[in-house]
Amino acid sequence: MIVLGVVVIGVSGVICRTEAPEGNEQSMTALANVADGTYEAAAMGFGGDVTVQVKVENHVITSIATDTPSETAELGGAAAPTVAQSIVDAQSLAVDGGSGATLTSQAVLGAVESALGDAGADVDALK
């Protein structure tokens, strides 16, 4: 039996998808001015900087890789890729954070917002 839509989360927090996310009208409008590419930004988490790489294709957020070298592995390190995947799935910054990892979750959201804002996105429309 073949399973589709499996998400693999590695130690580094990199998220790999086996299916392409679909944009919604709101997110595609918010990302209308964003050229295809990968955009990086960082924000302060619990233990240090949380870095994200946001990949955009055809006005859709297709993946978000997280790097959380200074976060507690079991809390922030585990929450960061989960929050990133929630953003990709929802095509929105209006997602819940990881339980017990509020600062790391906020850092992921802030870094994604910064990366997309710098790329020309209407981040307010993504909230």
PDB file of N, CA and C in Angstrom, residues 11-117:
ATOM      1  N   VAL A  11      16.218  15.661  12.274  1.00  0.00           N
ATOM      2  CA  VAL A  11      16.807  16.220  13.484  1.00  0.00           C
ATOM      3  C   VAL A  11      17.003  17.719  13.352  1.00  0.00           C
ATOM      4  N   SER A  12      17.337  18.170  12.158  1.00  0.00           N
ATOM      5  CA  SER A  12      17.595  19.592  11.967  1.00  0.00           C
ATOM      6  C   SER A  12      16.319  20.409  11.902  1.00  0.00           C
ATOM      7  N   GLY A  13      15.163  19.748  11.852  1.00  0.00           N
ATOM      8  CA  GLY A  13      13.908  20.472  11.769  1.00  0.00           C
ATOM      9  C   GLY A  13      13.494  20.761  10.345  1.00  0.00           C
ATOM     10  N   VAL A  14      14.202  20.234   9.367  1.00  0.00           N
ATOM     11  CA  VAL A  14      13.851  20.457   7.975  1.00  0.00           C
ATOM     12  C   VAL A  14      12.602  19.646   7.667  1.00  0.00           C
ATOM     13  N   ILE A  15      11.678  20.251   7.004  1.00  0.00           N
ATOM     14  CA  ILE A  15      10.421  19.599   6.693  1.00  0.00           C
ATOM     15  C   ILE A  15      10.402  19.224   5.225  1.00  0.00           C
ATOM     16  N   CYS A  16      10.093  17.977   4.941  1.00  0.00           N
ATOM     17  CA  CYS A  16       9.974  17.492   3.581  1.00  0.00           C
ATOM     18  C   CYS A  16       8.540  17.045   3.357  1.00  0.00           C
ATOM     19  N   ARG A  17       7.959  17.406   2.257  1.00  0.00           N
ATOM     20  CA  ARG A  17       6.580  17.027   1.968  1.00  0.00           C
ATOM     21  C   ARG A  17       6.556  16.148   0.732  1.00  0.00           C
ATOM     22  N   THR A  18       5.597  15.261   0.683  1.00  0.00           N
ATOM     23  CA  THR A  18       5.437  14.425  -0.494  1.00  0.00           C
ATOM     24  C   THR A  18       4.296  14.930  -1.368  1.00  0.00           C
ATOM     25  N   GLU A  19       3.660  15.997  -0.952  1.00  0.00           N
ATOM     26  CA  GLU A  19       2.600  16.593  -1.753  1.00  0.00           C
ATOM     27  C   GLU A  19       2.744  18.106  -1.689  1.00  0.00           C
ATOM     28  N   ALA A  20       2.338  18.782  -2.748  1.00  0.00           N
ATOM     29  CA  ALA A  20       2.465  20.234  -2.794  1.00  0.00           C
ATOM     30  C   ALA A  20       1.291  20.877  -2.067  1.00  0.00           C
ATOM     31  N   PRO A  21       1.563  21.876  -1.212  1.00  0.00           N
ATOM     32  CA  PRO A  21       0.468  22.580  -0.548  1.00  0.00           C
ATOM     33  C   PRO A  21      -0.280  23.437  -1.553  1.00  0.00           C
ATOM     34  N   GLU A  22      -1.521  23.687  -1.237  1.00  0.00           N
ATOM     35  CA  GLU A  22      -2.328  24.545  -2.096  1.00  0.00           C
ATOM     36  C   GLU A  22      -2.537  25.881  -1.410  1.00  0.00           C
ATOM     37  N   GLY A  23      -2.425  26.938  -2.172  1.00  0.00           N
ATOM     38  CA  GLY A  23      -2.693  28.252  -1.636  1.00  0.00           C
ATOM     39  C   GLY A  23      -4.183  28.517  -1.615  1.00  0.00           C
ATOM     40  N   ASN A  24      -4.590  29.434  -0.760  1.00  0.00           N
ATOM     41  CA  ASN A  24      -5.970  29.875  -0.776  1.00  0.00           C
ATOM     42  C   ASN A  24      -5.985  31.296  -1.328  1.00  0.00           C
ATOM     43  N   GLU A  25      -7.151  31.798  -1.600  1.00  0.00           N
ATOM     44  CA  GLU A  25      -7.238  33.119  -2.225  1.00  0.00           C
ATOM     45  C   GLU A  25      -6.545  34.194  -1.386  1.00  0.00           C
ATOM     46  N   GLN A  26      -6.752  34.142  -0.070  1.00  0.00           N
ATOM     47  CA  GLN A  26      -6.149  35.136   0.816  1.00  0.00           C
ATOM     48  C   GLN A  26      -4.633  35.061   0.790  1.00  0.00           C
ATOM     49  N   SER A  27      -4.074  33.847   0.888  1.00  0.00           N
ATOM     50  CA  SER A  27      -2.615  33.725   0.921  1.00  0.00           C
ATOM     51  C   SER A  27      -1.997  34.044  -0.431  1.00  0.00           C
ATOM     52  N   MET A  28      -2.652  33.642  -1.514  1.00  0.00           N
ATOM     53  CA  MET A  28      -2.091  33.917  -2.835  1.00  0.00           C
ATOM     54  C   MET A  28      -2.088  35.411  -3.112  1.00  0.00           C
ATOM     55  N   THR A  29      -3.106  36.123  -2.627  1.00  0.00           N
ATOM     56  CA  THR A  29      -3.134  37.575  -2.756  1.00  0.00           C
ATOM     57  C   THR A  29      -2.026  38.195  -1.908  1.00  0.00           C
ATOM     58  N   ALA A  30      -1.864  37.685  -0.685  1.00  0.00           N
ATOM     59  CA  ALA A  30      -0.832  38.213   0.214  1.00  0.00           C
ATOM     60  C   ALA A  30       0.575  37.981  -0.334  1.00  0.00           C
ATOM     61  N   LEU A  31       0.742  36.902  -1.101  1.00  0.00           N
ATOM     62  CA  LEU A  31       2.055  36.561  -1.655  1.00  0.00           C
ATOM     63  C   LEU A  31       2.195  36.958  -3.122  1.00  0.00           C
ATOM     64  N   ALA A  32       1.270  37.740  -3.631  1.00  0.00           N
ATOM     65  CA  ALA A  32       1.255  38.107  -5.051  1.00  0.00           C
ATOM     66  C   ALA A  32       2.535  38.801  -5.501  1.00  0.00           C
ATOM     67  N   ASN A  33       3.159  39.573  -4.623  1.00  0.00           N
ATOM     68  CA  ASN A  33       4.371  40.321  -4.984  1.00  0.00           C
ATOM     69  C   ASN A  33       5.661  39.579  -4.638  1.00  0.00           C
ATOM     70  N   VAL A  34       5.545  38.333  -4.201  1.00  0.00           N
ATOM     71  CA  VAL A  34       6.717  37.562  -3.794  1.00  0.00           C
ATOM     72  C   VAL A  34       7.167  36.678  -4.955  1.00  0.00           C
ATOM     73  N   ALA A  35       8.400  36.888  -5.388  1.00  0.00           N
ATOM     74  CA  ALA A  35       8.967  36.070  -6.459  1.00  0.00           C
ATOM     75  C   ALA A  35       9.303  34.682  -5.921  1.00  0.00           C
ATOM     76  N   ASP A  36       9.276  33.704  -6.797  1.00  0.00           N
ATOM     77  CA  ASP A  36       9.688  32.358  -6.416  1.00  0.00           C
ATOM     78  C   ASP A  36      11.099  32.419  -5.841  1.00  0.00           C
ATOM     79  N   GLY A  37      11.301  31.716  -4.743  1.00  0.00           N
ATOM     80  CA  GLY A  37      12.624  31.688  -4.130  1.00  0.00           C
ATOM     81  C   GLY A  37      12.553  31.251  -2.688  1.00  0.00           C
ATOM     82  N   THR A  38      13.699  31.269  -2.049  1.00  0.00           N
ATOM     83  CA  THR A  38      13.808  30.913  -0.640  1.00  0.00           C
ATOM     84  C   THR A  38      14.271  32.138   0.123  1.00  0.00           C
ATOM     85  N   TYR A  39      13.554  32.447   1.182  1.00  0.00           N
ATOM     86  CA  TYR A  39      13.792  33.653   1.958  1.00  0.00           C
ATOM     87  C   TYR A  39      14.129  33.262   3.391  1.00  0.00           C
ATOM     88  N   GLU A  40      15.160  33.886   3.943  1.00  0.00           N
ATOM     89  CA  GLU A  40      15.651  33.515   5.270  1.00  0.00           C
ATOM     90  C   GLU A  40      15.555  34.686   6.229  1.00  0.00           C
ATOM     91  N   ALA A  41      15.249  34.364   7.477  1.00  0.00           N
ATOM     92  CA  ALA A  41      15.253  35.363   8.542  1.00  0.00           C
ATOM     93  C   ALA A  41      15.415  34.630   9.868  1.00  0.00           C
ATOM     94  N   ALA A  42      15.715  35.386  10.906  1.00  0.00           N
ATOM     95  CA  ALA A  42      15.877  34.812  12.237  1.00  0.00           C
ATOM     96  C   ALA A  42      15.161  35.696  13.255  1.00  0.00           C
ATOM     97  N   ALA A  43      14.790  35.073  14.368  1.00  0.00           N
ATOM     98  CA  ALA A  43      14.188  35.791  15.491  1.00  0.00           C
ATOM     99  C   ALA A  43      14.666  35.113  16.772  1.00  0.00           C
ATOM    100  N   MET A  44      14.654  35.843  17.860  1.00  0.00           N
ATOM    101  CA  MET A  44      15.133  35.332  19.129  1.00  0.00           C
ATOM    102  C   MET A  44      14.114  34.372  19.733  1.00  0.00           C
ATOM    103  N   GLY A  45      14.574  33.172  20.029  1.00  0.00           N
ATOM    104  CA  GLY A  45      13.745  32.169  20.695  1.00  0.00           C
ATOM    105  C   GLY A  45      14.071  32.129  22.173  1.00  0.00           C
ATOM    106  N   PHE A  46      13.867  30.986  22.812  1.00  0.00           N
ATOM    107  CA  PHE A  46      14.145  30.823  24.231  1.00  0.00           C
ATOM    108  C   PHE A  46      15.645  30.839  24.518  1.00  0.00           C
ATOM    109  N   GLY A  47      16.416  30.112  23.712  1.00  0.00           N
ATOM    110  CA  GLY A  47      17.843  29.980  23.981  1.00  0.00           C
ATOM    111  C   GLY A  47      18.745  30.747  23.044  1.00  0.00           C
ATOM    112  N   GLY A  48      18.202  31.283  21.978  1.00  0.00           N
ATOM    113  CA  GLY A  48      19.006  31.990  20.982  1.00  0.00           C
ATOM    114  C   GLY A  48      18.212  32.161  19.702  1.00  0.00           C
ATOM    115  N   ASP A  49      18.920  32.454  18.625  1.00  0.00           N
ATOM    116  CA  ASP A  49      18.244  32.683  17.351  1.00  0.00           C
ATOM    117  C   ASP A  49      17.607  31.418  16.796  1.00  0.00           C
ATOM    118  N   VAL A  50      16.412  31.600  16.267  1.00  0.00           N
ATOM    119  CA  VAL A  50      15.699  30.576  15.513  1.00  0.00           C
ATOM    120  C   VAL A  50      15.693  31.076  14.072  1.00  0.00           C
ATOM    121  N   THR A  51      16.239  30.294  13.171  1.00  0.00           N
ATOM    122  CA  THR A  51      16.351  30.690  11.771  1.00  0.00           C
ATOM    123  C   THR A  51      15.372  29.879  10.938  1.00  0.00           C
ATOM    124  N   VAL A  52      14.748  30.556   9.978  1.00  0.00           N
ATOM    125  CA  VAL A  52      13.834  29.876   9.058  1.00  0.00           C
ATOM    126  C   VAL A  52      14.255  30.161   7.627  1.00  0.00           C
ATOM    127  N   GLN A  53      13.981  29.207   6.771  1.00  0.00           N
ATOM    128  CA  GLN A  53      14.118  29.376   5.327  1.00  0.00           C
ATOM    129  C   GLN A  53      12.749  29.058   4.744  1.00  0.00           C
ATOM    130  N   VAL A  54      12.126  30.072   4.161  1.00  0.00           N
ATOM    131  CA  VAL A  54      10.770  29.954   3.640  1.00  0.00           C
ATOM    132  C   VAL A  54      10.844  29.872   2.123  1.00  0.00           C
ATOM    133  N   LYS A  55      10.340  28.784   1.576  1.00  0.00           N
ATOM    134  CA  LYS A  55      10.352  28.599   0.126  1.00  0.00           C
ATOM    135  C   LYS A  55       8.966  28.943  -0.420  1.00  0.00           C
ATOM    136  N   VAL A  56       8.954  29.804  -1.437  1.00  0.00           N
ATOM    137  CA  VAL A  56       7.711  30.230  -2.079  1.00  0.00           C
ATOM    138  C   VAL A  56       7.782  29.872  -3.554  1.00  0.00           C
ATOM    139  N   GLU A  57       6.732  29.232  -4.043  1.00  0.00           N
ATOM    140  CA  GLU A  57       6.606  28.915  -5.463  1.00  0.00           C
ATOM    141  C   GLU A  57       5.187  29.220  -5.902  1.00  0.00           C
ATOM    142  N   ASN A  58       5.051  29.955  -6.997  1.00  0.00           N
ATOM    143  CA  ASN A  58       3.729  30.294  -7.549  1.00  0.00           C
ATOM    144  C   ASN A  58       2.804  30.894  -6.500  1.00  0.00           C
ATOM    145  N   HIS A  59       3.345  31.783  -5.662  1.00  0.00           N
ATOM    146  CA  HIS A  59       2.585  32.511  -4.644  1.00  0.00           C
ATOM    147  C   HIS A  59       2.015  31.601  -3.574  1.00  0.00           C
ATOM    148  N   VAL A  60       2.718  30.499  -3.302  1.00  0.00           N
ATOM    149  CA  VAL A  60       2.337  29.549  -2.264  1.00  0.00           C
ATOM    150  C   VAL A  60       3.583  29.235  -1.430  1.00  0.00           C
ATOM    151  N   ILE A  61       3.439  29.185  -0.117  1.00  0.00           N
ATOM    152  CA  ILE A  61       4.523  28.757   0.757  1.00  0.00           C
ATOM    153  C   ILE A  61       4.603  27.240   0.629  1.00  0.00           C
ATOM    154  N   THR A  62       5.692  26.759   0.040  1.00  0.00           N
ATOM    155  CA  THR A  62       5.788  25.321  -0.218  1.00  0.00           C
ATOM    156  C   THR A  62       6.525  24.575   0.881  1.00  0.00           C
ATOM    157  N   SER A  63       7.413  25.247   1.600  1.00  0.00           N
ATOM    158  CA  SER A  63       8.099  24.596   2.718  1.00  0.00           C
ATOM    159  C   SER A  63       8.746  25.656   3.599  1.00  0.00           C
ATOM    160  N   ILE A  64       8.968  25.264   4.844  1.00  0.00           N
ATOM    161  CA  ILE A  64       9.700  26.101   5.784  1.00  0.00           C
ATOM    162  C   ILE A  64      10.665  25.195   6.534  1.00  0.00           C
ATOM    163  N   ALA A  65      11.943  25.495   6.426  1.00  0.00           N
ATOM    164  CA  ALA A  65      12.961  24.778   7.179  1.00  0.00           C
ATOM    165  C   ALA A  65      13.299  25.612   8.408  1.00  0.00           C
ATOM    166  N   THR A  66      13.493  24.945   9.535  1.00  0.00           N
ATOM    167  CA  THR A  66      13.830  25.647  10.766  1.00  0.00           C
ATOM    168  C   THR A  66      15.179  25.174  11.275  1.00  0.00           C
ATOM    169  N   ASP A  67      15.902  26.079  11.915  1.00  0.00           N
ATOM    170  CA  ASP A  67      17.163  25.733  12.563  1.00  0.00           C
ATOM    171  C   ASP A  67      17.098  26.311  13.973  1.00  0.00           C
ATOM    172  N   THR A  68      17.164  25.422  14.954  1.00  0.00           N
ATOM    173  CA  THR A  68      17.007  25.822  16.352  1.00  0.00           C
ATOM    174  C   THR A  68      18.157  25.291  17.212  1.00  0.00           C
ATOM    175  N   PRO A  69      19.392  25.666  16.898  1.00  0.00           N
ATOM    176  CA  PRO A  69      20.531  25.065  17.589  1.00  0.00           C
ATOM    177  C   PRO A  69      20.610  25.367  19.082  1.00  0.00           C
ATOM    178  N   SER A  70      20.011  26.451  19.525  1.00  0.00           N
ATOM    179  CA  SER A  70      20.116  26.834  20.937  1.00  0.00           C
ATOM    180  C   SER A  70      18.846  26.556  21.736  1.00  0.00           C
ATOM    181  N   GLU A  71      17.854  25.954  21.102  1.00  0.00           N
ATOM    182  CA  GLU A  71      16.602  25.651  21.797  1.00  0.00           C
ATOM    183  C   GLU A  71      16.689  24.283  22.466  1.00  0.00           C
ATOM    184  N   THR A  72      15.915  24.077  23.505  1.00  0.00           N
ATOM    185  CA  THR A  72      15.829  22.776  24.158  1.00  0.00           C
ATOM    186  C   THR A  72      15.249  21.790  23.152  1.00  0.00           C
ATOM    187  N   ALA A  73      15.983  20.735  22.851  1.00  0.00           N
ATOM    188  CA  ALA A  73      15.594  19.798  21.784  1.00  0.00           C
ATOM    189  C   ALA A  73      14.194  19.240  21.966  1.00  0.00           C
ATOM    190  N   GLU A  74      13.836  18.837  23.186  1.00  0.00           N
ATOM    191  CA  GLU A  74      12.543  18.208  23.425  1.00  0.00           C
ATOM    192  C   GLU A  74      11.377  19.186  23.396  1.00  0.00           C
ATOM    193  N   LEU A  75      11.630  20.459  23.591  1.00  0.00           N
ATOM    194  CA  LEU A  75      10.549  21.449  23.616  1.00  0.00           C
ATOM    195  C   LEU A  75      10.588  22.322  22.366  1.00  0.00           C
ATOM    196  N   GLY A  76      11.425  23.338  22.399  1.00  0.00           N
ATOM    197  CA  GLY A  76      11.504  24.265  21.269  1.00  0.00           C
ATOM    198  C   GLY A  76      11.972  23.602  19.995  1.00  0.00           C
ATOM    199  N   GLY A  77      12.963  22.716  20.129  1.00  0.00           N
ATOM    200  CA  GLY A  77      13.475  22.018  18.949  1.00  0.00           C
ATOM    201  C   GLY A  77      12.427  21.163  18.287  1.00  0.00           C
ATOM    202  N   ALA A  78      11.532  20.602  19.085  1.00  0.00           N
ATOM    203  CA  ALA A  78      10.441  19.786  18.542  1.00  0.00           C
ATOM    204  C   ALA A  78       9.286  20.649  18.052  1.00  0.00           C
ATOM    205  N   ALA A  79       9.036  21.768  18.718  1.00  0.00           N
ATOM    206  CA  ALA A  79       7.900  22.620  18.360  1.00  0.00           C
ATOM    207  C   ALA A  79       8.137  23.406  17.074  1.00  0.00           C
ATOM    208  N   ALA A  80       9.363  23.838  16.832  1.00  0.00           N
ATOM    209  CA  ALA A  80       9.650  24.703  15.681  1.00  0.00           C
ATOM    210  C   ALA A  80       9.204  24.092  14.355  1.00  0.00           C
ATOM    211  N   PRO A  81       9.567  22.854  14.025  1.00  0.00           N
ATOM    212  CA  PRO A  81       9.116  22.304  12.752  1.00  0.00           C
ATOM    213  C   PRO A  81       7.612  22.056  12.710  1.00  0.00           C
ATOM    214  N   THR A  82       7.012  21.822  13.864  1.00  0.00           N
ATOM    215  CA  THR A  82       5.560  21.633  13.914  1.00  0.00           C
ATOM    216  C   THR A  82       4.841  22.942  13.592  1.00  0.00           C
ATOM    217  N   VAL A  83       5.309  24.030  14.175  1.00  0.00           N
ATOM    218  CA  VAL A  83       4.730  25.350  13.881  1.00  0.00           C
ATOM    219  C   VAL A  83       4.950  25.697  12.408  1.00  0.00           C
ATOM    220  N   ALA A  84       6.153  25.424  11.915  1.00  0.00           N
ATOM    221  CA  ALA A  84       6.448  25.708  10.500  1.00  0.00           C
ATOM    222  C   ALA A  84       5.509  24.929   9.586  1.00  0.00           C
ATOM    223  N   GLN A  85       5.286  23.659   9.894  1.00  0.00           N
ATOM    224  CA  GLN A  85       4.392  22.843   9.071  1.00  0.00           C
ATOM    225  C   GLN A  85       2.962  23.363   9.140  1.00  0.00           C
ATOM    226  N   SER A  86       2.547  23.851  10.299  1.00  0.00           N
ATOM    227  CA  SER A  86       1.207  24.423  10.439  1.00  0.00           C
ATOM    228  C   SER A  86       1.042  25.645   9.540  1.00  0.00           C
ATOM    229  N   ILE A  87       2.093  26.463   9.449  1.00  0.00           N
ATOM    230  CA  ILE A  87       2.048  27.641   8.572  1.00  0.00           C
ATOM    231  C   ILE A  87       1.896  27.201   7.117  1.00  0.00           C
ATOM    232  N   VAL A  88       2.680  26.205   6.715  1.00  0.00           N
ATOM    233  CA  VAL A  88       2.600  25.706   5.334  1.00  0.00           C
ATOM    234  C   VAL A  88       1.206  25.140   5.060  1.00  0.00           C
ATOM    235  N   ASP A  89       0.712  24.321   5.971  1.00  0.00           N
ATOM    236  CA  ASP A  89      -0.597  23.694   5.778  1.00  0.00           C
ATOM    237  C   ASP A  89      -1.720  24.717   5.701  1.00  0.00           C
ATOM    238  N   ALA A  90      -1.672  25.731   6.571  1.00  0.00           N
ATOM    239  CA  ALA A  90      -2.734  26.738   6.621  1.00  0.00           C
ATOM    240  C   ALA A  90      -2.514  27.871   5.628  1.00  0.00           C
ATOM    241  N   GLN A  91      -1.271  28.003   5.104  1.00  0.00           N
ATOM    242  CA  GLN A  91      -0.923  29.144   4.270  1.00  0.00           C
ATOM    243  C   GLN A  91      -1.276  30.434   5.010  1.00  0.00           C
ATOM    244  N   SER A  92      -0.926  30.434   6.292  1.00  0.00           N
ATOM    245  CA  SER A  92      -1.318  31.532   7.166  1.00  0.00           C
ATOM    246  C   SER A  92      -0.349  31.631   8.335  1.00  0.00           C
ATOM    247  N   LEU A  93      -0.233  32.836   8.886  1.00  0.00           N
ATOM    248  CA  LEU A  93       0.533  33.050  10.099  1.00  0.00           C
ATOM    249  C   LEU A  93      -0.352  32.962  11.332  1.00  0.00           C
ATOM    250  N   ALA A  94      -1.639  32.727  11.147  1.00  0.00           N
ATOM    251  CA  ALA A  94      -2.588  32.604  12.253  1.00  0.00           C
ATOM    252  C   ALA A  94      -2.693  31.139  12.659  1.00  0.00           C
ATOM    253  N   VAL A  95      -1.619  30.630  13.265  1.00  0.00           N
ATOM    254  CA  VAL A  95      -1.576  29.230  13.689  1.00  0.00           C
ATOM    255  C   VAL A  95      -1.223  29.169  15.169  1.00  0.00           C
ATOM    256  N   ASP A  96      -1.527  28.045  15.782  1.00  0.00           N
ATOM    257  CA  ASP A  96      -1.196  27.838  17.191  1.00  0.00           C
ATOM    258  C   ASP A  96       0.279  27.505  17.354  1.00  0.00           C
ATOM    259  N   GLY A  97       0.833  27.900  18.482  1.00  0.00           N
ATOM    260  CA  GLY A  97       2.217  27.582  18.806  1.00  0.00           C
ATOM    261  C   GLY A  97       2.323  26.222  19.462  1.00  0.00           C
ATOM    262  N   GLY A  98       3.545  25.786  19.659  1.00  0.00           N
ATOM    263  CA  GLY A  98       3.792  24.506  20.307  1.00  0.00           C
ATOM    264  C   GLY A  98       3.595  24.616  21.810  1.00  0.00           C
ATOM    265  N   SER A  99       2.934  23.655  22.398  1.00  0.00           N
ATOM    266  CA  SER A  99       2.685  23.636  23.832  1.00  0.00           C
ATOM    267  C   SER A  99       4.002  23.547  24.600  1.00  0.00           C
ATOM    268  N   GLY A 100       4.191  24.447  25.557  1.00  0.00           N
ATOM    269  CA  GLY A 100       5.407  24.453  26.351  1.00  0.00           C
ATOM    270  C   GLY A 100       6.592  25.100  25.668  1.00  0.00           C
ATOM    271  N   ALA A 101       6.380  25.616  24.470  1.00  0.00           N
ATOM    272  CA  ALA A 101       7.477  26.230  23.710  1.00  0.00           C
ATOM    273  C   ALA A 101       7.016  27.555  23.114  1.00  0.00           C
ATOM    274  N   THR A 102       6.446  28.379  23.961  1.00  0.00           N
ATOM    275  CA  THR A 102       5.865  29.643  23.495  1.00  0.00           C
ATOM    276  C   THR A 102       6.895  30.542  22.819  1.00  0.00           C
ATOM    277  N   LEU A 103       8.060  30.725  23.430  1.00  0.00           N
ATOM    278  CA  LEU A 103       9.055  31.638  22.862  1.00  0.00           C
ATOM    279  C   LEU A 103       9.599  31.129  21.530  1.00  0.00           C
ATOM    280  N   THR A 104       9.820  29.833  21.428  1.00  0.00           N
ATOM    281  CA  THR A 104      10.301  29.265  20.167  1.00  0.00           C
ATOM    282  C   THR A 104       9.226  29.398  19.091  1.00  0.00           C
ATOM    283  N   SER A 105       7.988  29.114  19.451  1.00  0.00           N
ATOM    284  CA  SER A 105       6.884  29.232  18.494  1.00  0.00           C
ATOM    285  C   SER A 105       6.750  30.663  17.993  1.00  0.00           C
ATOM    286  N   GLN A 106       6.838  31.615  18.915  1.00  0.00           N
ATOM    287  CA  GLN A 106       6.769  33.024  18.533  1.00  0.00           C
ATOM    288  C   GLN A 106       7.949  33.411  17.643  1.00  0.00           C
ATOM    289  N   ALA A 107       9.109  32.829  17.914  1.00  0.00           N
ATOM    290  CA  ALA A 107      10.289  33.116  17.094  1.00  0.00           C
ATOM    291  C   ALA A 107      10.096  32.589  15.676  1.00  0.00           C
ATOM    292  N   VAL A 108       9.554  31.390  15.534  1.00  0.00           N
ATOM    293  CA  VAL A 108       9.297  30.848  14.195  1.00  0.00           C
ATOM    294  C   VAL A 108       8.318  31.755  13.462  1.00  0.00           C
ATOM    295  N   LEU A 109       7.220  32.109  14.104  1.00  0.00           N
ATOM    296  CA  LEU A 109       6.228  32.989  13.464  1.00  0.00           C
ATOM    297  C   LEU A 109       6.839  34.338  13.106  1.00  0.00           C
ATOM    298  N   GLY A 110       7.614  34.913  14.018  1.00  0.00           N
ATOM    299  CA  GLY A 110       8.243  36.205  13.760  1.00  0.00           C
ATOM    300  C   GLY A 110       9.256  36.145  12.632  1.00  0.00           C
ATOM    301  N   ALA A 111      10.048  35.086  12.593  1.00  0.00           N
ATOM    302  CA  ALA A 111      11.049  34.951  11.534  1.00  0.00           C
ATOM    303  C   ALA A 111      10.389  34.735  10.181  1.00  0.00           C
ATOM    304  N   VAL A 112       9.335  33.921  10.136  1.00  0.00           N
ATOM    305  CA  VAL A 112       8.613  33.718   8.871  1.00  0.00           C
ATOM    306  C   VAL A 112       7.979  35.027   8.418  1.00  0.00           C
ATOM    307  N   GLU A 113       7.382  35.752   9.352  1.00  0.00           N
ATOM    308  CA  GLU A 113       6.794  37.046   9.019  1.00  0.00           C
ATOM    309  C   GLU A 113       7.852  37.990   8.459  1.00  0.00           C
ATOM    310  N   SER A 114       9.004  38.034   9.088  1.00  0.00           N
ATOM    311  CA  SER A 114      10.091  38.900   8.635  1.00  0.00           C
ATOM    312  C   SER A 114      10.590  38.488   7.253  1.00  0.00           C
ATOM    313  N   ALA A 115      10.801  37.188   7.051  1.00  0.00           N
ATOM    314  CA  ALA A 115      11.296  36.704   5.757  1.00  0.00           C
ATOM    315  C   ALA A 115      10.308  37.044   4.641  1.00  0.00           C
ATOM    316  N   LEU A 116       9.036  36.788   4.884  1.00  0.00           N
ATOM    317  CA  LEU A 116       8.030  37.069   3.852  1.00  0.00           C
ATOM    318  C   LEU A 116       7.826  38.568   3.658  1.00  0.00           C
ATOM    319  N   GLY A 117       7.874  39.325   4.746  1.00  0.00           N
ATOM    320  CA  GLY A 117       7.753  40.785   4.637  1.00  0.00           C
ATOM    321  C   GLY A 117       8.882  41.374   3.817  1.00  0.00           C
TER     322      GLY A 117
END
